[in-house]
Coordinates of C-alpha atoms in Angstrom, one line a residue:
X1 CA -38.2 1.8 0.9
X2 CA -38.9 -0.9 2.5
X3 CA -40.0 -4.3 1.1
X4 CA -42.8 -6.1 2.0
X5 CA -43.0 -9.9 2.2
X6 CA -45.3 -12.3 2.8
X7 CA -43.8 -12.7 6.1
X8 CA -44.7 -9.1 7.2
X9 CA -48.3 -8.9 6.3
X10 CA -49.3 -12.0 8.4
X11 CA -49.9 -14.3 4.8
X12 CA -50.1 -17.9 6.5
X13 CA -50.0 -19.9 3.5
X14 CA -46.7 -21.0 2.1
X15 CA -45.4 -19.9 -1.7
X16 CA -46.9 -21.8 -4.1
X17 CA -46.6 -22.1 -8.1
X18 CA -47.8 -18.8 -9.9
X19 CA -48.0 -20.6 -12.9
X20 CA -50.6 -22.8 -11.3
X21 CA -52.4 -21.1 -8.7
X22 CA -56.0 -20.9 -10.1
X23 CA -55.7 -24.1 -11.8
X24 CA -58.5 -25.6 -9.3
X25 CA -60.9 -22.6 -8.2
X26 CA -62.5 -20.9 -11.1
X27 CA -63.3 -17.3 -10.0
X28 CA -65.7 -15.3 -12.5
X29 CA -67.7 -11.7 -12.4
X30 CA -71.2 -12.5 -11.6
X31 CA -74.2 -10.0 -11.5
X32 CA -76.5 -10.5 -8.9
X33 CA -79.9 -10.3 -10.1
X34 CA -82.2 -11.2 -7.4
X35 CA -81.2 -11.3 -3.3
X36 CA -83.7 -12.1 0.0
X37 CA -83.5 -12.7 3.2
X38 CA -82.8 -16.1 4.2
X39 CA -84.4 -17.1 7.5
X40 CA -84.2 -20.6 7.2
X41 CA -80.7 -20.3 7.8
X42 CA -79.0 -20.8 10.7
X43 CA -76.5 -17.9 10.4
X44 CA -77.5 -14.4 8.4
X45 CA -77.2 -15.0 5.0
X46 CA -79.2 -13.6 2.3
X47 CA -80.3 -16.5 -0.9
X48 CA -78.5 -14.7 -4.2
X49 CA -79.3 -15.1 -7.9
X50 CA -76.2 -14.6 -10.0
X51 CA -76.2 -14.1 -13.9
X52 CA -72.7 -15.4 -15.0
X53 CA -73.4 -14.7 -18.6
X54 CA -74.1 -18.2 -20.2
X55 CA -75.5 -19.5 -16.8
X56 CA -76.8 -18.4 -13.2
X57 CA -75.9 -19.8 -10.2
X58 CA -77.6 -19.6 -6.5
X59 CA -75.6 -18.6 -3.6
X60 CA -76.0 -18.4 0.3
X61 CA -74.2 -15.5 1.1
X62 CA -73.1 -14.1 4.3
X63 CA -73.5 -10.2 3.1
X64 CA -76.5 -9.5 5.5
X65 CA -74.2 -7.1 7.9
X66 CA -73.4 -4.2 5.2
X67 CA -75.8 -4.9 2.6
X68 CA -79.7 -4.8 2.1
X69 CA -80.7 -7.1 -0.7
X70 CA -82.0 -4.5 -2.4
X71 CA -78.5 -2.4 -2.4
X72 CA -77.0 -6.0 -4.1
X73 CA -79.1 -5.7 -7.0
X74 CA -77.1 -5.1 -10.1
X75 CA -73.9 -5.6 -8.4
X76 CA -70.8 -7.5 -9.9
X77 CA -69.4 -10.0 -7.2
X78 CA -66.7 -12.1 -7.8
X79 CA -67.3 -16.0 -7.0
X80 CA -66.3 -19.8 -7.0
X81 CA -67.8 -21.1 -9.7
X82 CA -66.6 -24.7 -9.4
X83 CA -66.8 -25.7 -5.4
X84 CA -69.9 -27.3 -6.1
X85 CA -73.2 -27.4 -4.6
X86 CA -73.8 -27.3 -1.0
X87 CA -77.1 -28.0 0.4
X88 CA -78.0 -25.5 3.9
X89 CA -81.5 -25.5 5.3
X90 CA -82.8 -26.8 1.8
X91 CA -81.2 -24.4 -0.3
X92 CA -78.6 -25.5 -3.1
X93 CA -76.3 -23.2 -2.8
X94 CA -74.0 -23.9 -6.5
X95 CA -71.8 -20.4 -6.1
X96 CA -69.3 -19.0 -3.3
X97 CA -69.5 -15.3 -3.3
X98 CA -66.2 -14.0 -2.3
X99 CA -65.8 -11.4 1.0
X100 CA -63.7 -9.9 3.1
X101 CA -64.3 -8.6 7.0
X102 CA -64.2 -5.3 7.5
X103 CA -62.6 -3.8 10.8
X104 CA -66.1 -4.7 12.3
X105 CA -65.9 -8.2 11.2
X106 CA -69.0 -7.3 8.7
X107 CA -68.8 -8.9 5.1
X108 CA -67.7 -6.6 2.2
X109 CA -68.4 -8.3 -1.4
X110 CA -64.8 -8.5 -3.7
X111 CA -66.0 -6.9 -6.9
X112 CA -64.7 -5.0 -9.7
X113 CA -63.6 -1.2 -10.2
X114 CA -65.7 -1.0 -13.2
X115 CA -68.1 -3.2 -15.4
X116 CA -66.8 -6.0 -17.2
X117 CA -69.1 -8.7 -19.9
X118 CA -71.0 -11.5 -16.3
X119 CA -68.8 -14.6 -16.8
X120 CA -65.7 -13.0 -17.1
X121 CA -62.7 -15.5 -15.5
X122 CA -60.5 -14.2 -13.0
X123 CA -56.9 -14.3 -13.4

């Protein structure tokens, strides 16, 4: 068998510290509890309410391709919980929602396999 490095799946990013490497960004499972269209906007995004346990957080999030907000209800989403807030056609937008393209370029949500307690830190 083969191995696979780094090197052969296209990773760009150098090694770093293991030990270390979510010392900075603090992921955690959110629930998103509300979603709607954000027209303002000057891409698609939809404006996202997500319950973190001891706090919700707003998000602008770019899930408009695969997603309709009423599909996002109830969903766990992982997110950047300490980028702070960014301000986008008068929206404070205080969470990242993590994604990933799809083979279409559409954004799919990183979430969980199963249900785990809103606030729960990723490691």
């Amino acid at each position: 068998m083969r191995r696979v490095t780094p090197e052969r799946m296209g990773i760009d990013e150098p090694p770093i510290d293991p030990e270390t490497f979510l010392e900075d960004v603090e992921l955690r499972v959110g629930e998103i509890t509300s979603a709607e269209p954000f027209p303002e906007a000057r891409k698609d995004l939809y404006k996202l309410t997500v319950d973190f346990g001891e706090t919700t957080l707003r998000s602008a999030a770019g899930l408009t391709d695969n997603y309709d907000p009423e599909d996002l209800l109830g969903k766990q989403v992982v997110a950047a919980v300490n980028l702070g807030r960014v301000r986008i056609a008068g929206f404070d937008s205080e969470c990242l929602v993590t994604g990933v393209d799809d083979e279409a370029g559409n954004v799919v949500h990183l979430t969980v396999d199963r249900a785990v307690p809103n606030g729960r830190r990723v490691y």
